[in-house]
mmCIF file of C-alpha atoms in Angstrom:
data_model
loop_
_atom_site.group_PDB
_atom_site.id
_atom_site.type_symbol
_atom_site.label_atom_id
_atom_site.label_comp_id
_atom_site.label_asym_id
_atom_site.label_seq_id
_atom_site.Cartn_x
_atom_site.Cartn_y
_atom_site.Cartn_z
ATOM 1 C CA MET A 297 196.800 221.393 -42.877
ATOM 2 C CA GLU A 298 195.525 219.046 -40.099
ATOM 3 C CA PRO A 299 195.170 220.402 -36.596
ATOM 4 C CA LYS A 300 197.771 219.065 -34.185
ATOM 5 C CA LEU A 301 196.245 216.854 -31.497
ATOM 6 C CA GLN A 302 197.328 217.405 -27.924
ATOM 7 C CA HIS A 303 198.184 213.720 -27.292
ATOM 8 C CA ASP A 304 198.559 212.206 -30.753
ATOM 9 C CA PRO A 305 199.740 208.570 -30.300
ATOM 10 C CA GLN A 306 201.635 208.541 -33.582
ATOM 11 C CA VAL A 307 203.572 211.667 -32.664
ATOM 12 C CA GLU A 308 204.274 210.282 -29.195
ATOM 13 C CA GLN A 309 205.521 207.013 -30.741
ATOM 14 C CA ALA A 310 207.762 208.920 -33.153
ATOM 15 C CA ASN A 311 209.178 211.059 -30.343
ATOM 16 C CA HIS A 312 209.680 208.105 -27.970
ATOM 17 C CA PRO A 313 210.093 204.906 -30.033
ATOM 18 C CA ASN A 314 211.074 202.750 -27.024
ATOM 19 C CA ARG A 315 207.894 203.563 -25.121
ATOM 20 C CA GLN A 316 205.526 200.990 -26.488
ATOM 21 C CA PHE A 317 203.289 200.186 -23.565
ATOM 22 C CA GLU A 318 202.436 203.161 -21.445
ATOM 23 C CA GLN A 319 199.469 203.214 -19.174
ATOM 24 C CA THR A 320 197.107 205.918 -20.169
ATOM 25 C CA SER A 321 194.581 207.294 -17.782
ATOM 26 C CA THR A 322 191.026 206.778 -18.858
ATOM 27 C CA GLY A 323 187.937 208.440 -17.570
ATOM 28 C CA GLY A 324 186.408 205.078 -16.580
ATOM 29 C CA PRO A 325 186.071 203.794 -13.015
ATOM 30 C CA LYS A 326 189.224 202.496 -11.364
ATOM 31 C CA ILE A 327 188.929 199.089 -9.750
ATOM 32 C CA THR A 328 191.487 198.340 -7.067
ATOM 33 C CA VAL A 329 192.793 194.876 -6.291
ATOM 34 C CA VAL A 330 190.814 194.695 -3.066
ATOM 35 C CA THR A 331 187.606 195.679 -4.859
ATOM 36 C CA GLY A 332 188.299 193.063 -7.514
ATOM 37 C CA MET A 333 188.908 190.409 -4.860
ATOM 38 C CA LEU A 334 185.683 191.296 -3.058
ATOM 39 C CA LEU A 335 183.707 191.214 -6.304
ATOM 40 C CA GLY A 336 185.267 187.855 -7.176
ATOM 41 C CA ALA A 337 184.401 186.446 -3.752
ATOM 42 C CA LEU A 338 180.837 187.709 -4.072
ATOM 43 C CA VAL A 339 180.403 186.187 -7.533
ATOM 44 C CA GLY A 340 181.992 182.920 -6.378
ATOM 45 C CA GLY A 341 179.705 182.780 -3.352
ATOM 46 C CA LEU A 342 176.659 183.378 -5.502
ATOM 47 C CA LEU A 343 177.729 180.656 -7.928
ATOM 48 C CA ALA A 344 178.271 178.250 -5.022
ATOM 49 C CA LEU A 345 174.730 178.928 -3.811
ATOM 50 C CA LEU A 346 173.342 177.594 -7.087
ATOM 51 C CA SER A 347 173.741 174.110 -5.609
ATOM 52 C CA THR A 348 170.855 173.085 -3.308
ATOM 53 C CA SER A 349 173.139 171.246 -0.880
ATOM 54 C CA ASN A 350 175.342 174.323 -0.547
ATOM 55 C CA ARG A 351 172.273 176.494 0.066
ATOM 56 C CA GLU A 352 171.026 174.147 2.813
ATOM 57 C CA ASN A 353 174.453 174.033 4.483
ATOM 58 C CA THR A 354 174.673 177.832 4.330
ATOM 59 C CA LYS A 355 171.194 178.207 5.854
ATOM 60 C CA GLN A 356 172.116 175.840 8.696
ATOM 61 C CA SER A 357 175.374 177.680 9.331
ATOM 62 C CA PHE A 358 173.624 181.043 9.424
ATOM 63 C CA SER A 359 170.905 179.763 11.765
ATOM 64 C CA SER A 360 173.453 178.246 14.180
ATOM 65 C CA ALA A 361 175.498 181.462 14.081
ATOM 66 C CA LYS A 362 172.325 183.473 14.748
ATOM 67 C CA SER A 363 171.439 181.345 17.771
ATOM 68 C CA SER A 364 175.005 181.569 19.117
ATOM 69 C CA VAL A 365 175.059 185.341 18.766
ATOM 70 C CA GLY A 366 171.585 185.567 20.275
ATOM 71 C CA GLY A 367 172.698 183.519 23.283
ATOM 72 C CA LEU A 368 175.748 185.720 23.707
ATOM 73 C CA VAL A 369 173.615 188.871 23.539
ATOM 74 C CA ASP A 370 171.265 187.456 26.206
ATOM 75 C CA THR A 371 174.223 186.610 28.446
ATOM 76 C CA VAL A 372 175.698 190.085 28.050
ATOM 77 C CA LYS A 373 172.289 191.681 28.812
ATOM 78 C CA GLN A 374 171.915 189.670 32.020
ATOM 79 C CA ASP A 375 175.415 190.313 33.420
ATOM 80 C CA PRO A 376 177.443 192.847 31.441
ATOM 81 C CA ALA A 377 180.174 193.300 34.076
ATOM 82 C CA GLY A 378 180.606 189.566 34.613
ATOM 83 C CA THR A 379 180.768 188.917 30.879
ATOM 84 C CA ALA A 380 183.323 191.692 30.426
ATOM 85 C CA SER A 381 185.520 190.336 33.213
ATOM 86 C CA GLN A 382 185.175 186.830 31.759
ATOM 87 C CA VAL A 383 186.257 188.060 28.322
ATOM 88 C CA ILE A 384 189.187 189.965 29.856
ATOM 89 C CA GLY A 385 190.249 186.836 31.746
ATOM 90 C CA GLN A 386 190.057 184.756 28.574
ATOM 91 C CA VAL A 387 192.123 187.325 26.671
ATOM 92 C CA LYS A 388 194.755 187.366 29.432
ATOM 93 C CA ALA A 389 194.901 183.563 29.460
ATOM 94 C CA ALA A 390 195.181 183.502 25.673
ATOM 95 C CA THR A 391 197.953 186.110 25.843
ATOM 96 C CA GLU A 392 199.904 183.965 28.295
ATOM 97 C CA VAL A 393 199.485 180.912 26.082
ATOM 98 C CA ILE A 394 200.611 182.904 23.050
ATOM 99 C CA GLN A 395 203.688 184.119 24.932
ATOM 100 C CA ASP A 396 204.492 180.536 25.948
ATOM 101 C CA VAL A 397 204.096 179.409 22.356
ATOM 102 C CA ALA A 398 206.329 182.241 21.151
ATOM 103 C CA THR A 399 209.000 181.237 23.674
ATOM 104 C CA ASP A 400 208.728 177.599 22.590
ATOM 105 C CA VAL A 401 208.967 178.572 18.940
ATOM 106 C CA GLN A 402 212.065 180.672 19.682
ATOM 107 C CA ASN A 403 213.661 177.737 21.536
ATOM 108 C CA VAL A 404 212.877 175.343 18.698
ATOM 109 C CA TYR A 405 214.285 177.828 16.181
ATOM 110 C CA GLU A 406 217.525 178.185 18.139
ATOM 111 C CA LYS A 407 217.815 174.406 18.499
ATOM 112 C CA VAL A 408 217.190 173.848 14.797
ATOM 113 C CA ALA A 409 219.657 176.592 13.856
ATOM 114 C CA GLY A 410 222.312 174.903 16.019
ATOM 115 C CA GLU A 411 221.514 171.527 14.503
ATOM 116 C CA VAL A 412 221.717 172.967 11.003
ATOM 117 C CA ASP A 413 225.238 174.217 11.745
ATOM 118 C CA THR A 414 226.177 170.775 13.069
ATOM 119 C CA VAL A 415 224.693 169.102 9.997
ATOM 120 C CA LYS A 416 226.606 171.479 7.714
ATOM 121 C CA GLN A 417 229.849 170.585 9.469
ATOM 122 C CA ASP A 418 229.030 166.890 9.227
ATOM 123 C CA VAL A 419 228.208 167.217 5.530
ATOM 124 C CA ASN A 420 231.545 168.950 4.917
ATOM 125 C CA LYS A 421 233.324 166.087 6.726
ATOM 126 C CA VAL A 422 231.407 163.504 4.668
ATOM 127 C CA VAL A 423 232.284 165.311 1.442
ATOM 128 C CA GLY A 424 235.964 165.393 2.430
ATOM 129 C CA THR A 425 235.888 161.705 3.319
ATOM 130 C CA ALA A 426 234.157 160.874 0.040
ATOM 131 C CA GLN A 427 236.801 162.796 -1.914
ATOM 132 C CA GLU A 428 239.569 160.931 -0.072
ATOM 133 C CA ALA A 429 237.823 157.621 -0.749
ATOM 134 C CA LYS A 430 237.490 158.517 -4.425
ATOM 135 C CA SER A 431 241.206 159.232 -4.627
ATOM 136 C CA ASP A 432 242.016 155.988 -2.810
ATOM 137 C CA LEU A 433 239.680 154.014 -5.098
ATOM 138 C CA GLN A 434 241.337 155.511 -8.178
ATOM 139 C CA SER A 435 244.727 154.483 -6.821
ATOM 140 C CA ILE A 436 243.436 150.974 -6.100
ATOM 141 C CA GLY A 437 241.944 150.805 -9.603
ATOM 142 C CA GLU A 438 245.294 151.723 -11.128
ATOM 143 C CA LYS A 439 247.008 149.023 -9.037
ATOM 144 C CA VAL A 440 244.395 146.454 -10.144
ATOM 145 C CA VAL A 441 245.015 147.337 -13.793
ATOM 146 C CA GLU A 442 248.763 147.060 -13.205
ATOM 147 C CA ALA A 443 248.300 143.654 -11.517
ATOM 148 C CA LYS A 444 246.131 142.471 -14.401
ATOM 149 C CA ASP A 445 248.724 143.572 -16.939
ATOM 150 C CA THR A 446 251.470 141.874 -14.954
ATOM 151 C CA ALA A 447 249.450 138.661 -14.676
ATOM 152 C CA LEU A 448 248.778 138.651 -18.423
ATOM 153 C CA GLY A 449 252.438 139.237 -19.164
ATOM 154 C CA LYS A 450 251.938 142.617 -20.747
ATOM 155 C CA GLU A 451 254.596 145.274 -20.608
ATOM 156 C CA ASN A 452 254.330 147.582 -17.571
ATOM 157 C CA THR A 453 253.064 150.994 -18.730
ATOM 158 C CA THR A 454 253.407 152.992 -15.548
ATOM 159 C CA THR A 455 255.361 156.210 -15.639
ATOM 160 C CA GLU A 456 258.091 154.763 -13.422
ATOM 161 C CA ASN A 457 259.232 152.250 -16.045
ATOM 162 C CA LYS A 458 258.760 154.444 -19.146
ATOM 163 C CA PRO A 459 261.955 155.673 -20.748
ATOM 164 C CA GLN A 460 262.681 159.337 -20.099
ATOM 165 C CA ALA A 461 262.733 161.583 -23.178
#
């Protein structure tokens, strides 16, 4: 007699035939989506650096960033209070601009929403007019066929002149 396994897949399949694809926990390392994205970005960056032109552009970008940061550090060292007040002023100004933009976006949204309602009403009117025109054109078409039949001397086949059963 065979020993019964604690998690025998065949027994589990027999007990639960509709469970075909269950995730089983393995003892291996778990890689999250964020970790996978970071690894992918790292590998992609390394592959991009295989090109000499990309390497040169990256070196230039890093050197310009280094000089910019170095200049900022020197400025902060010379006048920390002045730099802090300057940054605070810039943040306040940016906040005001952002609030203005948010107000403008809200106004545009309200205007567009109103225009959309107007356009919907206009479209409904156009559809109604088109349906009326279709009906009128069908009536005109029937009259043209009747006129043609009359001109050719054919018997009138409208329902008005047909004998009643």
